[in-house]
Short mmCIF file of C-alpha atoms in Angstrom, two decimals:
data_model
loop_
_atom_site.label_atom_id
_atom_site.label_comp_id
_atom_site.label_asym_id
_atom_site.label_seq_id
_atom_site.Cartn_x
_atom_site.Cartn_y
_atom_site.Cartn_z
CA UNK A 1 -25.89 -43.77 1.93
CA UNK A 2 -24.48 -42.95 5.34
CA UNK A 3 -23.50 -45.71 7.74
CA UNK A 4 -24.32 -44.95 11.34
CA UNK A 5 -23.64 -47.04 14.42
CA UNK A 6 -26.61 -48.22 16.43
CA UNK A 7 -26.54 -49.46 19.98
CA UNK A 8 -29.08 -51.80 21.49
CA UNK A 9 -28.27 -53.09 24.91
CA UNK A 10 -24.76 -54.54 24.95
CA UNK A 11 -24.59 -55.20 21.18
CA UNK A 12 -23.58 -52.53 18.70
CA UNK A 13 -23.95 -52.70 14.97
CA UNK A 14 -23.74 -50.42 11.97
CA UNK A 15 -26.88 -49.52 10.08
CA UNK A 16 -27.08 -48.08 6.63
CA UNK A 17 -29.17 -44.96 6.75
CA UNK A 18 -31.71 -45.05 4.02
CA UNK A 19 -35.32 -44.06 3.65
CA UNK A 20 -36.02 -44.83 7.27
CA UNK A 21 -38.00 -48.07 6.83
CA UNK A 22 -35.44 -49.73 4.59
CA UNK A 23 -32.60 -49.73 7.17
CA UNK A 24 -30.48 -52.87 6.90
CA UNK A 25 -28.44 -54.29 9.73
CA UNK A 26 -24.90 -55.18 8.69
CA UNK A 27 -23.30 -58.51 9.53
CA UNK A 28 -20.08 -58.76 11.57
CA UNK A 29 -18.13 -59.65 8.40
CA UNK A 30 -19.42 -56.55 6.67
CA UNK A 31 -18.56 -54.52 9.75
CA UNK A 32 -15.00 -55.93 9.76
CA UNK A 33 -14.59 -55.19 6.03
CA UNK A 34 -15.93 -51.68 6.54
CA UNK A 35 -13.57 -51.06 9.49
CA UNK A 36 -10.65 -52.44 7.46
CA UNK A 37 -11.54 -50.14 4.53
CA UNK A 38 -11.97 -47.28 6.94
CA UNK A 39 -8.56 -48.07 8.46
CA UNK A 40 -6.99 -48.10 5.01
CA UNK A 41 -8.65 -44.78 4.20
CA UNK A 42 -7.40 -43.38 7.47
CA UNK A 43 -3.90 -44.71 6.73
CA UNK A 44 -3.96 -43.09 3.28
CA UNK A 45 -5.11 -39.82 4.85
CA UNK A 46 -2.39 -40.18 7.48
CA UNK A 47 0.26 -40.74 4.78
CA UNK A 48 -0.97 -37.75 2.79
CA UNK A 49 -1.11 -35.75 6.03
CA UNK A 50 2.48 -36.80 6.81
CA UNK A 51 3.57 -35.67 3.34
CA UNK A 52 1.77 -32.40 3.88
CA UNK A 53 3.33 -32.01 7.32
CA UNK A 54 6.79 -32.77 5.91
CA UNK A 55 6.27 -30.14 3.21
CA UNK A 56 5.15 -27.68 5.88
CA UNK A 57 8.21 -28.52 8.01
CA UNK A 58 10.49 -27.95 5.01
CA UNK A 59 8.76 -24.67 4.28
CA UNK A 60 9.15 -23.63 7.91
CA UNK A 61 12.87 -24.45 7.81
CA UNK A 62 13.21 -22.37 4.65
CA UNK A 63 11.37 -19.48 6.29
CA UNK A 64 13.53 -19.84 9.41
CA UNK A 65 16.73 -19.74 7.36
CA UNK A 66 15.47 -16.63 5.55
CA UNK A 67 14.66 -15.01 8.89
CA UNK A 68 18.19 -15.81 10.12
CA UNK A 69 19.62 -14.28 6.93
CA UNK A 70 17.48 -11.18 7.43
CA UNK A 71 18.69 -10.95 11.03
CA UNK A 72 22.28 -10.98 9.80
CA UNK A 73 21.52 -8.33 7.20
CA UNK A 74 19.84 -6.13 9.80
CA UNK A 75 22.84 -6.54 12.14
CA UNK A 76 25.19 -5.47 9.34
CA UNK A 77 22.90 -2.56 8.55
CA UNK A 78 22.85 -1.50 12.20
CA UNK A 79 26.66 -1.58 12.27
CA UNK A 80 26.85 0.51 9.11
CA UNK A 81 24.36 3.02 10.50
CA UNK A 82 26.33 3.38 13.74
CA UNK A 83 29.53 3.92 11.73
CA UNK A 84 27.77 6.50 9.57
CA UNK A 85 26.42 8.20 12.71
CA UNK A 86 30.00 8.87 13.84
CA UNK A 87 30.84 10.33 10.42
CA UNK A 88 27.72 12.49 10.42
CA UNK A 89 28.57 13.73 13.91
CA UNK A 90 32.08 14.64 12.76
CA UNK A 91 30.71 16.41 9.68
CA UNK A 92 28.24 18.30 11.89
CA UNK A 93 31.08 19.39 14.19
CA UNK A 94 33.16 20.46 11.17
CA UNK A 95 30.25 22.50 9.82
CA UNK A 96 29.82 24.17 13.21
CA UNK A 97 33.56 24.93 13.34
CA UNK A 98 33.48 26.32 9.81
CA UNK A 99 30.48 28.50 10.68
CA UNK A 100 32.27 29.83 13.75
CA UNK A 101 35.44 30.51 11.70
CA UNK A 102 33.40 32.38 9.08
CA UNK A 103 31.75 34.52 11.76
CA UNK A 104 35.17 35.26 13.32
CA UNK A 105 36.66 36.19 9.96
CA UNK A 106 33.68 38.45 9.24
CA UNK A 107 34.29 40.18 12.58
CA UNK A 108 38.00 40.61 11.82
CA UNK A 109 37.25 41.98 8.34
CA UNK A 110 34.73 44.44 9.80
CA UNK A 111 37.28 45.63 12.38
CA UNK A 112 39.91 45.97 9.64
CA UNK A 113 37.54 48.00 7.48
CA UNK A 114 36.74 50.30 10.40
CA UNK A 115 40.45 50.64 11.13
CA UNK A 116 41.19 51.49 7.51
CA UNK A 117 38.44 54.09 7.44
CA UNK A 118 39.79 55.73 10.57
CA UNK A 119 43.31 55.49 9.06
CA UNK A 120 42.03 57.28 5.95
CA UNK A 121 40.81 60.09 8.12
CA UNK A 122 44.20 60.15 9.84
CA UNK A 123 45.93 60.19 6.45
CA UNK A 124 43.70 63.04 5.29
CA UNK A 125 44.49 65.01 8.48
CA UNK A 126 48.25 64.44 8.08
CA UNK A 127 48.08 65.35 4.39
CA UNK A 128 46.15 68.52 5.30
CA UNK A 129 48.75 69.51 7.91
CA UNK A 130 51.58 68.88 5.43
CA UNK A 131 49.85 71.02 2.83
CA UNK A 132 49.44 73.83 5.36
CA UNK A 133 53.17 73.63 6.22
CA UNK A 134 54.16 73.53 2.54
CA UNK A 135 51.96 76.51 1.73
CA UNK A 136 53.24 78.36 4.81
CA UNK A 137 56.86 77.49 3.92
CA UNK A 138 56.50 78.52 0.28
CA UNK A 139 54.61 81.68 1.10
CA UNK A 140 56.58 83.05 4.03
CA UNK A 141 60.04 81.58 3.72
CA UNK A 142 60.62 81.51 0.01
#
């Protein structure tokens, strides 16, 4: 049964809610006992609530310490990434330099090949002139 307060004029009392017609008015002693029991129930709830709140506070401190640890890890990671960025930039510059050197060496090799081909033609011309002189010398002077 539910106990509900009732007010009539300047006097208040607690009534047990029943079938409607069978409502009983409680005496002041019963009201005092009920309030004392209610206070004890509230105190027990308060104690259990305090335990719960303490557990929650401990859990929050644990979470906070984990967040602080994660912050430190992320700071270390950021430092490592910035250090690696410098290395990657240097590697990129070295690759660009190597590519430029390869292109320059290809150009030099192409020029050398062209020079050798023109030198072959020069050698063939000189050899031809020498052969003409040798044949002329052997034929007319010997």
